[in-house]
mmCIF file of C-alpha atoms and ligand atoms in Angstrom:
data_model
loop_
_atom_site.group_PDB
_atom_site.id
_atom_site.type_symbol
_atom_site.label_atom_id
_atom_site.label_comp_id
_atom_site.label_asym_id
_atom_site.label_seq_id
_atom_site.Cartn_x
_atom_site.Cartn_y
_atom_site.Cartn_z
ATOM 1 C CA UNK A 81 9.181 -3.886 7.116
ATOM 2 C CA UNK A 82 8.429 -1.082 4.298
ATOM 3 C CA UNK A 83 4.975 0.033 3.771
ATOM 4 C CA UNK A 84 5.417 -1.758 0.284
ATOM 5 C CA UNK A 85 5.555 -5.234 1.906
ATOM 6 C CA UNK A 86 3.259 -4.643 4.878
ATOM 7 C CA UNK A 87 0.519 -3.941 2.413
ATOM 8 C CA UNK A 88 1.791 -6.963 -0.523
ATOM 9 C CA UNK A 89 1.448 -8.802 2.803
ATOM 10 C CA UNK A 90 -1.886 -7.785 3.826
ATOM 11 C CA UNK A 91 -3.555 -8.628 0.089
ATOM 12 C CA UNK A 92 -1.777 -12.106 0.308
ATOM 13 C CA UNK A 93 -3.316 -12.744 3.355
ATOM 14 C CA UNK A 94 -7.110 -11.330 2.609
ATOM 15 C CA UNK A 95 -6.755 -12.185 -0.716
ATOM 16 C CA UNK A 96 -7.821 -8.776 -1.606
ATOM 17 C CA UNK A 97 -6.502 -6.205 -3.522
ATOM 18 C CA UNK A 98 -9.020 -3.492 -2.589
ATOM 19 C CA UNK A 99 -7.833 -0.408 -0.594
ATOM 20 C CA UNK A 100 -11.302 1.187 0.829
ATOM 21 C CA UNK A 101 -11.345 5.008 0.348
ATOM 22 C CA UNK A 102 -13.145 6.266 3.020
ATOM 23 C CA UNK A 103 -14.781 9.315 1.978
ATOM 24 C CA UNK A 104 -18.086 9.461 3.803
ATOM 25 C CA UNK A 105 -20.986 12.036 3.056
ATOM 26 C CA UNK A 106 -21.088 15.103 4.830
ATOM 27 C CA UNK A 107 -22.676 15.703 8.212
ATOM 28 C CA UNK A 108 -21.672 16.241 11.785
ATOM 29 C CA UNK A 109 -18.234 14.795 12.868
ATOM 30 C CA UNK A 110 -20.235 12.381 15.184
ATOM 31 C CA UNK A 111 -22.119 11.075 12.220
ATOM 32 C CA UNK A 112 -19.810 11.108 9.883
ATOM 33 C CA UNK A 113 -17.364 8.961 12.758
ATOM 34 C CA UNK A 114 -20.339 6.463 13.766
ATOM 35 C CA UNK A 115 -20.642 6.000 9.660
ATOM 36 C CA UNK A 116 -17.042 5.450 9.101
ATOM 37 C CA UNK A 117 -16.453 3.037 12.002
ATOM 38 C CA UNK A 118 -19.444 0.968 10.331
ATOM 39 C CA UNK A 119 -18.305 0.818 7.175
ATOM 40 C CA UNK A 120 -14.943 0.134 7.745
ATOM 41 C CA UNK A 121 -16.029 -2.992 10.239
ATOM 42 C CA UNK A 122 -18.882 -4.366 7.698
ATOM 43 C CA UNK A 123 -15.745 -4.410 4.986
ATOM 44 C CA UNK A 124 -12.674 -5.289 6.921
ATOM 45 C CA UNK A 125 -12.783 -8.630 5.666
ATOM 46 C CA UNK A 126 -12.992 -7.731 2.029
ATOM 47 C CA UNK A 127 -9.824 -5.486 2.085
ATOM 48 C CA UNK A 128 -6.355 -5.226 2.255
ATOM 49 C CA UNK A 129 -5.400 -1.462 2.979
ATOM 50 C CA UNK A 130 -7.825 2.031 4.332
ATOM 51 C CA UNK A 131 -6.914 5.232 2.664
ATOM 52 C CA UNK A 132 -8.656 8.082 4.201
ATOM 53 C CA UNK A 133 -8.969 11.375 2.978
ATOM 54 C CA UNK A 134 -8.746 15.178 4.287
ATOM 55 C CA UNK A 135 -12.575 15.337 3.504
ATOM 56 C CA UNK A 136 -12.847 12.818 6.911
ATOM 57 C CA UNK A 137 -9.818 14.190 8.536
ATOM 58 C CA UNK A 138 -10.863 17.601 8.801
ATOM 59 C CA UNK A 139 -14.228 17.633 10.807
ATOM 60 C CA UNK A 140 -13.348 14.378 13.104
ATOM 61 C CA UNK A 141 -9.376 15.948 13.741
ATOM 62 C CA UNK A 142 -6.042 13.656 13.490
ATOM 63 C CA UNK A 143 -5.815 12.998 17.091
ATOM 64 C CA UNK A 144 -9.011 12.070 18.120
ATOM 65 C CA UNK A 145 -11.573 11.309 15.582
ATOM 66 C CA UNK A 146 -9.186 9.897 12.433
ATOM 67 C CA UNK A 147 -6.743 8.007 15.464
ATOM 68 C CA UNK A 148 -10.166 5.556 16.463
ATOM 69 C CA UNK A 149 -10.423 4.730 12.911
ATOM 70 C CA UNK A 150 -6.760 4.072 12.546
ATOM 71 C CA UNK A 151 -6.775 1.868 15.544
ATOM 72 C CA UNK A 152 -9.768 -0.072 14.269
ATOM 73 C CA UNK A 153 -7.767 -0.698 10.726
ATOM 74 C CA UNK A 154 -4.259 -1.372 12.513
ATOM 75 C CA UNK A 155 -5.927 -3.898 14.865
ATOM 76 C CA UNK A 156 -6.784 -6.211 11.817
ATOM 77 C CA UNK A 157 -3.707 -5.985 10.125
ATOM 78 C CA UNK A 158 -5.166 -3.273 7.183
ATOM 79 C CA UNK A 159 -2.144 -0.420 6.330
ATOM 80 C CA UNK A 160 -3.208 2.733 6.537
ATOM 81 C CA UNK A 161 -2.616 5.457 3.605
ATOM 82 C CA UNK A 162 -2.973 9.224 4.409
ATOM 83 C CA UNK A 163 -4.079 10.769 0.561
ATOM 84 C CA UNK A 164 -3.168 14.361 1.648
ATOM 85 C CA UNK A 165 -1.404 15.153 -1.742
ATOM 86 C CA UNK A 166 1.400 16.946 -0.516
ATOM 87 C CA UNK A 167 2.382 19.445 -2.959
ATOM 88 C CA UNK A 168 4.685 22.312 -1.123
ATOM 89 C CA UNK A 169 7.765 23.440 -0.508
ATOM 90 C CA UNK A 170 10.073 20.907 1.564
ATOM 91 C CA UNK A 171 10.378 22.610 5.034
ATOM 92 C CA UNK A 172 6.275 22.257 5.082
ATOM 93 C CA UNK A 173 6.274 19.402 3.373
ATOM 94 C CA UNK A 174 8.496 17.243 6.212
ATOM 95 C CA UNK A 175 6.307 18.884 8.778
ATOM 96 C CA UNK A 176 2.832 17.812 7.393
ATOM 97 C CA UNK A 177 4.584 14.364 7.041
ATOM 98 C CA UNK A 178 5.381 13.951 10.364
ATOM 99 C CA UNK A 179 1.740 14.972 11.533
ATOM 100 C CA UNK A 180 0.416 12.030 9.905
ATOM 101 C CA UNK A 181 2.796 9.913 10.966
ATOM 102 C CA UNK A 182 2.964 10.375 14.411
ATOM 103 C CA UNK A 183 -1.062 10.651 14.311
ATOM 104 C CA UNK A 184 -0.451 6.647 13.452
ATOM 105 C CA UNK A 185 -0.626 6.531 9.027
ATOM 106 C CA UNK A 186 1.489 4.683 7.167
ATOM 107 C CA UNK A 187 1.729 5.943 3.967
ATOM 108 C CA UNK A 188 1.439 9.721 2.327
ATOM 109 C CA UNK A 189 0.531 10.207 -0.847
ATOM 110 C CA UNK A 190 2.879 12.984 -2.364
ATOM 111 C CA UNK A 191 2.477 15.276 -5.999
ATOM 112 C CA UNK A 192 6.201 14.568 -7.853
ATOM 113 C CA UNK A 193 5.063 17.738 -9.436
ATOM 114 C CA UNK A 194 7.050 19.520 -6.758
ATOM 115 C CA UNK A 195 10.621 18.076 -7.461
ATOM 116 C CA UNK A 196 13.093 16.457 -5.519
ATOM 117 C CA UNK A 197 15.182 18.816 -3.703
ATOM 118 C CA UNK A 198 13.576 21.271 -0.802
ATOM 119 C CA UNK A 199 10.401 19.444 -1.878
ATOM 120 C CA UNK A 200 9.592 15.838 -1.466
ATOM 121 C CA UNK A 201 13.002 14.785 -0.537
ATOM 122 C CA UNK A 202 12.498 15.429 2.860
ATOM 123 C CA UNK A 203 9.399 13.200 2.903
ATOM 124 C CA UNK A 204 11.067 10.393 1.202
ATOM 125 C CA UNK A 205 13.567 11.026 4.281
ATOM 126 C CA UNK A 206 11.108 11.295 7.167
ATOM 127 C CA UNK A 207 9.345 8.111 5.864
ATOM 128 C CA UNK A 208 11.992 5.926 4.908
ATOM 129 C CA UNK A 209 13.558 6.489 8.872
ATOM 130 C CA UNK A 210 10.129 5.383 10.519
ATOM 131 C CA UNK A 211 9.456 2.649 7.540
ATOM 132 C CA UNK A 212 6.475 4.329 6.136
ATOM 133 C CA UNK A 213 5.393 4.837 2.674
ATOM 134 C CA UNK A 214 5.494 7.296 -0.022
ATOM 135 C CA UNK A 215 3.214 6.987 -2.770
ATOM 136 C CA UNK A 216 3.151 9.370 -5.305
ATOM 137 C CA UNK A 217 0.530 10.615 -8.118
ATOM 138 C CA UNK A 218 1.497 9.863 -11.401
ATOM 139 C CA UNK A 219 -1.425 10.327 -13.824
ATOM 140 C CA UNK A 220 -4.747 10.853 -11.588
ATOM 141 C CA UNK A 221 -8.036 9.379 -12.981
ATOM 142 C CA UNK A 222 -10.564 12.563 -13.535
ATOM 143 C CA UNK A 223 -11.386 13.712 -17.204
ATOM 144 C CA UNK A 224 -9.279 17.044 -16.487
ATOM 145 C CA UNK A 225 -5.958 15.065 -15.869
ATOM 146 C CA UNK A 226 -4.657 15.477 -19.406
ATOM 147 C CA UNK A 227 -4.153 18.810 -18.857
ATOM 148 C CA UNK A 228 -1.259 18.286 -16.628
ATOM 149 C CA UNK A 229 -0.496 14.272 -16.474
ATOM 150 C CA UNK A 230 -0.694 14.570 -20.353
ATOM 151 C CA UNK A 231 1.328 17.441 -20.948
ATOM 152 C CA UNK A 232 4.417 16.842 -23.270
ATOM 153 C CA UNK A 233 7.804 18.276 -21.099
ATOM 154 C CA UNK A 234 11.269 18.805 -22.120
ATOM 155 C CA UNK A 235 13.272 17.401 -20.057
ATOM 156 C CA UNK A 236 15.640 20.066 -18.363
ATOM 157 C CA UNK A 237 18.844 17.848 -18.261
ATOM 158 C CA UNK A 238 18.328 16.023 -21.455
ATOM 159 C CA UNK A 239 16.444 18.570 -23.087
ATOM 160 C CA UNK A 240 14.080 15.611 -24.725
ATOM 161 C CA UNK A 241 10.678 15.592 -24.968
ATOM 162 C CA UNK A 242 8.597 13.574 -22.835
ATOM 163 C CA UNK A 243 4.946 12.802 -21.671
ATOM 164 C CA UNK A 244 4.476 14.201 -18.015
ATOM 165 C CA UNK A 245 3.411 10.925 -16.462
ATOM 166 C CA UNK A 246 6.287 9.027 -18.204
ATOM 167 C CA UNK A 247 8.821 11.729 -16.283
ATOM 168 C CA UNK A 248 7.094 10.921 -13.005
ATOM 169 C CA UNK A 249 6.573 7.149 -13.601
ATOM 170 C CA UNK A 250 10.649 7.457 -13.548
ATOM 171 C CA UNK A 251 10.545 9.303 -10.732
ATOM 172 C CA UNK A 252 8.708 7.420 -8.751
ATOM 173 C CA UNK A 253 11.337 4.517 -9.841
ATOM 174 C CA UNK A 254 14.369 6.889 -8.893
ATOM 175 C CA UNK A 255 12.549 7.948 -5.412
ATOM 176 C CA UNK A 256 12.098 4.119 -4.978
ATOM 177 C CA UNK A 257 8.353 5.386 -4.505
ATOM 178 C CA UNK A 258 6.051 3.029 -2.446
ATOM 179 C CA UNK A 259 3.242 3.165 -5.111
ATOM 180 C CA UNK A 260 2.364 4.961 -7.879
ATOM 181 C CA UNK A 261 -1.240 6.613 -8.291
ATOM 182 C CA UNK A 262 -2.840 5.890 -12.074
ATOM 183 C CA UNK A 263 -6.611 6.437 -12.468
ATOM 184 C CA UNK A 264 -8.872 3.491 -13.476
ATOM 185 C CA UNK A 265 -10.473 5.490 -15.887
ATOM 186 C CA UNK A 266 -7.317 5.476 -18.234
ATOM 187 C CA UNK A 267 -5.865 1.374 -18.426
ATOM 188 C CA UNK A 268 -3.940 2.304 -21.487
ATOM 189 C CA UNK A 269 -1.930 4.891 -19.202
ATOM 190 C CA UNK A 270 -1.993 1.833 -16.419
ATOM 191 C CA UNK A 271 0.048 -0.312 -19.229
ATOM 192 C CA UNK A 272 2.415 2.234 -20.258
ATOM 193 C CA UNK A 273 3.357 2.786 -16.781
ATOM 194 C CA UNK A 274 3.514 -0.260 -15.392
ATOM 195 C CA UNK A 275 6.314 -1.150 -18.819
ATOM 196 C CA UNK A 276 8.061 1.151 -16.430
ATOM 197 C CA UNK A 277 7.581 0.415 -13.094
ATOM 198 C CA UNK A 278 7.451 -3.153 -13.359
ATOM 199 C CA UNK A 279 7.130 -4.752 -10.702
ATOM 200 C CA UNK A 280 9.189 -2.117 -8.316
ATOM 201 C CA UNK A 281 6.436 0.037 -7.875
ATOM 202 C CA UNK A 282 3.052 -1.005 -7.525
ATOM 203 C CA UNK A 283 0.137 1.138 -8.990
ATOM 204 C CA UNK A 284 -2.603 2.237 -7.019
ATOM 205 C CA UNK A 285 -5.552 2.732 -9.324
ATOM 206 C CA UNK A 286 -8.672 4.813 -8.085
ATOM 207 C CA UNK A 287 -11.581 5.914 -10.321
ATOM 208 C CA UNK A 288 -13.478 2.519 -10.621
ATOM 209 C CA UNK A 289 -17.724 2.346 -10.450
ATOM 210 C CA UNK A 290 -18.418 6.061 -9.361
ATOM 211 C CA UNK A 291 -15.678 7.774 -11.988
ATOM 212 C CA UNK A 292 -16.815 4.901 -14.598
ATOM 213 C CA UNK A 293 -13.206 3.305 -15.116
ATOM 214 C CA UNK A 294 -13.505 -0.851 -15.167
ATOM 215 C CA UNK A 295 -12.376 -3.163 -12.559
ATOM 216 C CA UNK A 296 -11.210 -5.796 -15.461
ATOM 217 C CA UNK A 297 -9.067 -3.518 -17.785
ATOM 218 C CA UNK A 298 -8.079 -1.782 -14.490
ATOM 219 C CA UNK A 299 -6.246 -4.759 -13.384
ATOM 220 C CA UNK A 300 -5.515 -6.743 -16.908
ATOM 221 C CA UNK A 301 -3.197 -3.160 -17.685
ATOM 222 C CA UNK A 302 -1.237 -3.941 -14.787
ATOM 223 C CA UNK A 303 -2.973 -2.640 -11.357
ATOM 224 C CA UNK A 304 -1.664 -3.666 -8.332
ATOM 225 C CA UNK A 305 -4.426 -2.221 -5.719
ATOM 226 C CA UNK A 306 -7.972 -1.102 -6.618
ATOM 227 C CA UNK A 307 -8.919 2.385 -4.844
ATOM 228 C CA UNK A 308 -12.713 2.193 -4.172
ATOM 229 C CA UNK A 309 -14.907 4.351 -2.312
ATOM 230 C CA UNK A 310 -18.324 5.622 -3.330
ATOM 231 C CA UNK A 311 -18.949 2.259 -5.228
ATOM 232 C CA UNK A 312 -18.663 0.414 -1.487
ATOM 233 C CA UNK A 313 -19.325 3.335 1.084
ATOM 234 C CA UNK A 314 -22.835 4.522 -0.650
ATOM 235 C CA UNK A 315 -23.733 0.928 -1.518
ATOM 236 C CA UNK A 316 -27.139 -0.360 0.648
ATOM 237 C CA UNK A 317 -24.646 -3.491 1.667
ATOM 238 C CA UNK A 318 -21.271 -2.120 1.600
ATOM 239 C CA UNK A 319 -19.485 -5.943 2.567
ATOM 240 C CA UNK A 320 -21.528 -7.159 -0.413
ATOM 241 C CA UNK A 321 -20.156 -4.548 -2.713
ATOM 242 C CA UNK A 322 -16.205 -4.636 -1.241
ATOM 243 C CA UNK A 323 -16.818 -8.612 -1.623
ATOM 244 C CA UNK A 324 -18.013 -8.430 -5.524
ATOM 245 C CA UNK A 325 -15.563 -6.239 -6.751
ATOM 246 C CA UNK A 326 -12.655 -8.007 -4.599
ATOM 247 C CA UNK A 327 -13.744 -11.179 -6.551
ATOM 248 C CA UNK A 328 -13.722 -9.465 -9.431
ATOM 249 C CA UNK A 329 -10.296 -8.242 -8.886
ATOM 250 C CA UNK A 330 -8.878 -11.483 -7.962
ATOM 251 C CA UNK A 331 -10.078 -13.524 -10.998
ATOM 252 C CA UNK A 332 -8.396 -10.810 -13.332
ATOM 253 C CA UNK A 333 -5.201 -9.860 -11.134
ATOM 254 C CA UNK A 334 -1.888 -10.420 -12.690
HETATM 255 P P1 BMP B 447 -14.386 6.944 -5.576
HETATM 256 O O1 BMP B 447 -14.175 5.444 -5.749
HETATM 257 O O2 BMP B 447 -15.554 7.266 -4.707
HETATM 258 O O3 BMP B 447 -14.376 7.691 -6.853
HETATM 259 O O4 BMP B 447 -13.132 7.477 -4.695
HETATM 260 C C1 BMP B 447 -11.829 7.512 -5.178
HETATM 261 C C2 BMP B 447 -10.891 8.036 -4.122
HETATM 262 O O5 BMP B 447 -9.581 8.126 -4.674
HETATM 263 C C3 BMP B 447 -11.216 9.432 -3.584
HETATM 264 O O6 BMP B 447 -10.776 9.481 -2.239
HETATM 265 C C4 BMP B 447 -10.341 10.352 -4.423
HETATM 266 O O7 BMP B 447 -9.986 11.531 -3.749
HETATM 267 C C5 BMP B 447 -9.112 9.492 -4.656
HETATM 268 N N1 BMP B 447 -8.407 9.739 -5.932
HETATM 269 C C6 BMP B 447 -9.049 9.673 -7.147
HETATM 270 O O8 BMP B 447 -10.257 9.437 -7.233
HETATM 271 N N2 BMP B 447 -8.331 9.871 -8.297
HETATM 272 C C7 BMP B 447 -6.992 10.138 -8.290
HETATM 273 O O9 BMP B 447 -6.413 10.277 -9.345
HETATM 274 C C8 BMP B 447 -6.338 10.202 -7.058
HETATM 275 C C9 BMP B 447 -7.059 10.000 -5.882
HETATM 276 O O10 BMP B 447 -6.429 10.051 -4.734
#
C-alpha cells in the first residue's frame, strides 16, 4: 500500500488528522530520547502520522536512538515521515533516501527546487520500489518564504510566467508526489494549491499555534494533515493539547 493510503488510512481510523512533529528541546540524547518516547505515548491516541526531524535525529543516531521511536509509532499503526529536506544532487540524494528507509521511515520530504532529472528522480524511484512516500515542499510556512515560494519564474519550456509554488504544486502532480508541504500561516496559498492538487495530492500544512497560522482557515483552504509540534510537545499536558486541536481539526475538515 503507498504511503498516501497507509496514512488516509491511519486518520480514518484515529479520526485525526494531526501529524506530531517531534522536535524536542535540546539536551543530552538520553533526555531528549526519554522526552520523546513520552510524548509520543501520552499523544498516540490523538494522531494519525510522527514526522521527526534532523534536530532529534542527529544526537540520538538513525539506528539506535530514532529506530526505538520508530518502533514505538509503527507498533500503533502511526506512518512515519522523515522531514530531511533533501535538496542535492541525485547520486546523494538516492543514497540519503535509502538511509532513512532502511533505518525504518516511510516517507521523505524532498525540495522540488532541485529538478527532476539527476535530482529527485532517483528518490521518487527508490521510494516508489519499497512503497514509501515522497512529499515535497511547495510553499513552506515562515515569514521569509516569499522570497523563494513567491518568486515569479519563467517557465523554461513555455517561457510563461509563473508563481514558484504554482510550478511546484504541478510538479508535485507530475511526480505523483505523496503530499505537498504548504505552511499554515498562508491559507490563501493552501486554496490556490489545493485548485491544483485536488484531491491527488494531499497538503501537509505546518506552522499552526507556535508560527501563529490558524487551525480553522488551515483546514477550511483545503488541508489535508495538520503539522504540529511546539503547540503539543511544550504544552504542560501534551494529550490534552494533540486532543483540542485534533477536535478542532475534525469539526472544520473538508
Ligand atoms: P511547530 O509546530 O513547532 O512550529 O513545528 C513545525 C514543524 O514543521 C517543524 O518540525 C518544522 O521544521 C516543520 N516545517 C515548518 O514548520 N514549516 C515548513 O514550511 C516546513 C516544515 O517542515
Amino acid at each position: 500500500m503507498s504511503f498516501k493510503l497507509r496514512v488516509e488510512r491511519a486518520a480514518h481510523e484515529k479520526k485525526s488528522n494531526i501529524i506530531l512533529a517531534l522536535d524536542p528541546s535540546v539536551g543530552s540524547s538520553h533526555h531528549l530520547l526519554k522526552q520523546s518516547t513520552r510524548i509520543l505515548e501520552e499523544v498516540i491516541p490523538h494522531i494519525c502520522g510522527l514526522k521527526i526531524n534532523r534536530q532529534l535525529v542527529l544526537p540520538l543516531g538513525l539506528f539506535n536512538g530514532t529506530q526505538k521511536i520508530l518502533r514505538l509509532a509503527q507498533e500503533e499503526g502511526l506512518p512515519t515521515i522523515m522531514d530531511c529536506k533533501i535538496n542535492d544532487v541525485g547520486y546523494t540524494n538516492r543514497a540519503i533516501a535509502d538511509y532513512y528507509f532502511k533505518a525504518g521511515f516511510d516517507a521523505v520530504v524532498a525540495n522540488p527546487f532541485v529538478g527532476w532529472i539527476d535530482g529527485l528522480q532517483p528518490v521518487f524511484e527508490v521510494a516508489k520500489s519499497t512503497d514509501r512516500g515522497v512529499i515535497l515542499l511547495v510553499y513552506m510556512s515562515h515569514k521569509g518564504a516569499p522570497e523563494g515560494y513567491g518568486q515569479t519564474i519563467q517557465n523554461p519550456k513555455t517561457h510563461n510566467y509563473t508563481p514558484q509554488y504554482v510550478a511546484f504544486a504541478e510538479k508535485a502532480l507530475t511526480w505523483k508526489a505523496d503530499g505537498a508541504v504548504v505552511g499554515a500561516t498562508y491559507p490563501e496559498k493552501i486554496e490556490e494549491i489545493h485548485s491544483i492538487l485536488k484531491d491527488n495530492v494531499p497538503i501537509f500544512s505546518p506552522g499552526v499555534g507556535a508560527q501563529g497560522g490558524d487551525i480553522e482557515k488551515a483546514m477550511k483552504a483545503g488541508a489535508r494533515y495538520l503539522i504540529v509540534g511546539r503547540a503539543i510537545t511544550l504544552s504542560k499536558d501534551p494529550a490534552e493539547a494533540a486532543e483540542r486541536i485534533r477536535n478542532i481539526a475534525q469539526e472544520h475538515s473538508k
